[in-house]
């Protein structure tokens, strides 16, 4: 089903924020909706503190989206599949049923265990949870926060990039840390300049809020420019932090105070070796570690020439404050520049207050391509009376998990913390393996540091770069060769912004007891295995137990004896689960119902079903094998020897005994079954939006596959979420874009050793569905490797094919009904909706208490009238609990069916739909006879012999003016229909835009509280030609009364883009009432979403009105405007960039209003997008500026028109643009300004401003950076424009050169100043600007304005600024300006 569009307004307030406001595509107006704040708790678990979620149509497009989101937050074995009221009495099935401020229970099945919500709410929650501020009331005990989370708001020092003197301290409170973007916004306000990126003080990027939390206490705030090294010293702004476990140094009484005060100034002398290429181009930093704390990284650089060259000594003076007695230093560099390798000879430190000196020989390379590849070294200092700490080479073992796509290509960093300091952040660079961090691999690294003492934690993470940057980390083990101790750090979680909690940095605490750590790991593996395999033990399943040692199946004979020598087809080897509670089960013989598998007096035998000795506990091992132990006598197990006979553990050697069993479930791949093809304990084969398949998908509804059984052992797999898309192998690719042909046929090969299956292509024998390490599916040749193994899980069992027919995609589809542990899966419009309890009661009441058994076999008798048909006839049967259909009424000899005045009998199976209240029957108009006279349909229950008689007497014709090829018939009780037949009047409005019309077939399905009308072809219009531009087509749809209408589904199949159709809205009227139901569309059909073209769209009811025109649901506020942006119909006219709008009024400018991004289905070719903005107090509008940020794969954009409508006064401004906005079109400008005519004033002209840029003649004056200019005059500004391509030179901004550019803007009046800047990109980013001259001509005036500069725009020159404000000399009496200064 296609994604349902929102149909409300979205408020976009003028803001300088860079956040994006998502808005729907194709004339989608978004209204503000009231967000619902709802708490969700876990069924039966009062210890779970609950999560709070804000629910609105923007955050959750569907109820399934909410379930998927909650599945990541509420720990349940099968995810959240059911939401109920607190007592579990009523299930919630729609977003509209959720109430603001209420609490609900989450469960993975319909069975819900109530929870004491008062107790659950009292549970304290860690910082950064979704709990509102003030959760810990006064007097309530406070628990420690989770590792890595703040226990209380902490202080963070924020430095300005390149300017360490500009800094401020920020409290990391809940208010400013709702998200990383919100935190950047807060810093923008505090620092008083735009903050777009954060860096650590050593230059590493801080990519997320978690990285901020785990930082050293200081960050560097930058705009879009790169990191600029500097002395970012935080000791003056943060309280001294002692290293854990180190006491304060004890000073002699006489000089403690003076030493504390004066110990912060050090002289640092660094001698670079005289080896060839020993010097470096990189930035060198040093860190001093004292007993009180460590210093921040201090960069050693100067302004008097190159540093750290071969054989040179470089001397610096640094200030670190009172860090206590220094016991080690760390020296390193940033690995930057053209020649970053460095060989350090020695370092000398001198305390300039006490005179204490340290001589530190180094004689080591700090280089990625030398020695061990490290670019930093730790060196101990010798202090009198204190033992010297040894330099230790720690061995670090990093285990990547077994999940698919668990590996990463990102750079991984680790910081090891001990009682005597830390290693600092180190990249895990050189592994013993050729490729690092592959799935299932353990990488070993050496990390050299001054001995840290007892280790207690590590901080590990990655930089999130590269195509496969997510990472599943299993654990880390650090070996300390000095003490011969191992420290285990258990993780078993994702470090991935798209998985788990989104963190890419984790803080892990040590477990020195390796036995305890291994036990925890084993327990977790067993728990995960049980969660993946427990579905097999659902009551009613039939199982087989395979023993790998004997190679046979467990079987129970009639005399009660048990062995493990059975064949796969042995009927004595089948066991039914008749009791299940947790992992305790009773396995009853399928052949002999009075016997069950049990352990009696320590002996495995057949026992009476239901007795205590028949209860067995299932214990799963990580190998996916199960142990069967006695519940009555724990420790007694089902054990066999290698000959398949019953044994006990004392019978022989361990190698000759087996107590592990592989469990198989019968009937997994029956026709119409829904299965999950698990690829690991928590992943499954999933169809992705681009049609590829991955084994790294979540085990959710997105990974469900419907089985179409072709013949014995051969099946097709159709995606449930994306109907009519089948798994296939074709042309060397394995994907999910099959259409149901032979390329989609797979032979199922069952693997007895682990209960997995492999899928072999029948078209290409020998090729199997396999997985690459990143999880992507591909055809492979069969091996016994796990990459061809899939572990099926049944979501919904299927059934054997009726009348021996094989399943094909063209056959009738049966609705997937809810099983005991899984929720309903919709399958298109014919799946229908469950009726509310009120409708069910209404039906049952009208039936006088009679109950129709509908989960059984029915005989359907169809009587044809005078006109027969050779078309395909289909039946749907509706009950108060569901619907079955479409059911194809066919036989082996179709030419003998539906002849005139003939009765045809069919046997069909109808399951679990409750009390039947209507049927729908029709044909497809094929076979050369488009008409069919239907007299009567009779349904006879095979078991109870009760009958339902439906009198039709209709001509189902596709050529009659008022005819239809489908009819609905209600159940008749006491001579009256349960629900009446209604002829709905449907008005379909086609849009007014260009090419809105279509010749394609359009179908419609009405949904109400009593089900649906089925998909009906709209063929009988009141107009001679349907669906023309601006036209209203009127149709009639006859159906059994649907009750209150809820939504409409529109379907339009278009062969090419020229036949796409733009629907404005649909209005449905019921003749018996004066009401009308309005469904706003304002969208093209088909449309593309997430890379897939959708031919269907669901429209939800806007409002019910009586004889009124449709209106906006809420009153417009003062200053509200509707903005319509029309993208041209040229090929590739759409854009992937983010579009912004500026609106200029007589009083002020709106500032940037970010309308949205083309990445989110906006601004596509031949479309119109609507937005609601507020321009209060802006004054009379005289111009707009619209443009984009040139981002995405295809940022080019052809803008046709912009319309602004005042929602209070209905003033309408239509602004034609009809121009490309692209860097490779016209003048390369990505902004367009459009003037607006004002009351009693002439429209301002669009002026071409010719800009002459004079670059200075100083050495190095040229730049390769991107340069931007903003002209400011008496009528506003031009906005920041990139100076794209010089009209006078091939290369921009060369030394001594004059470059000429031009920009177009609505007349700015007299120019007063300009803002000139560059982005600092490129190898030569500094720039010496001499002056700027701007020339312009208007109809009655001209001007030439000089903006002198004679300054560097260089982060290393002058004041380090790369943006300057230049004042026009004409404002001081020079220059020329003719014409009025103001308008």
JSON list of C-alpha atoms in Angstrom, two decimals, residues 746-751 756-760 768-769 782-783 785 787-790:
[
{"chain": "A", "resi": 746, "resn": "UNK", "atom": "CA", "xyz": [12.68, -21.95, -5.83]},
{"chain": "A", "resi": 747, "resn": "UNK", "atom": "CA", "xyz": [13.31, -25.50, -4.72]},
{"chain": "A", "resi": 748, "resn": "UNK", "atom": "CA", "xyz": [13.46, -25.70, -0.93]},
{"chain": "A", "resi": 749, "resn": "UNK", "atom": "CA", "xyz": [16.46, -27.67, 0.32]},
{"chain": "A", "resi": 750, "resn": "UNK", "atom": "CA", "xyz": [16.15, -28.53, 4.03]},
{"chain": "A", "resi": 751, "resn": "UNK", "atom": "CA", "xyz": [19.31, -28.76, 6.12]},
{"chain": "A", "resi": 756, "resn": "UNK", "atom": "CA", "xyz": [17.63, -24.16, 8.09]},
{"chain": "A", "resi": 757, "resn": "UNK", "atom": "CA", "xyz": [16.63, -24.14, 4.45]},
{"chain": "A", "resi": 758, "resn": "UNK", "atom": "CA", "xyz": [18.38, -23.13, 1.24]},
{"chain": "A", "resi": 759, "resn": "UNK", "atom": "CA", "xyz": [16.60, -21.77, -1.83]},
{"chain": "A", "resi": 760, "resn": "UNK", "atom": "CA", "xyz": [17.72, -23.16, -5.21]},
{"chain": "A", "resi": 768, "resn": "UNK", "atom": "CA", "xyz": [21.09, -20.52, -4.55]},
{"chain": "A", "resi": 769, "resn": "UNK", "atom": "CA", "xyz": [19.99, -17.36, -2.79]},
{"chain": "A", "resi": 782, "resn": "UNK", "atom": "CA", "xyz": [25.77, -24.09, -2.81]},
{"chain": "A", "resi": 783, "resn": "UNK", "atom": "CA", "xyz": [28.20, -24.69, 0.01]},
{"chain": "A", "resi": 785, "resn": "UNK", "atom": "CA", "xyz": [28.44, -22.07, 4.65]},
{"chain": "A", "resi": 787, "resn": "UNK", "atom": "CA", "xyz": [25.50, -17.53, 3.76]},
{"chain": "A", "resi": 788, "resn": "UNK", "atom": "CA", "xyz": [22.97, -19.81, 2.03]},
{"chain": "A", "resi": 789, "resn": "UNK", "atom": "CA", "xyz": [21.09, -20.77, 5.21]},
{"chain": "A", "resi": 790, "resn": "UNK", "atom": "CA", "xyz": [17.74, -19.25, 6.14]}
]
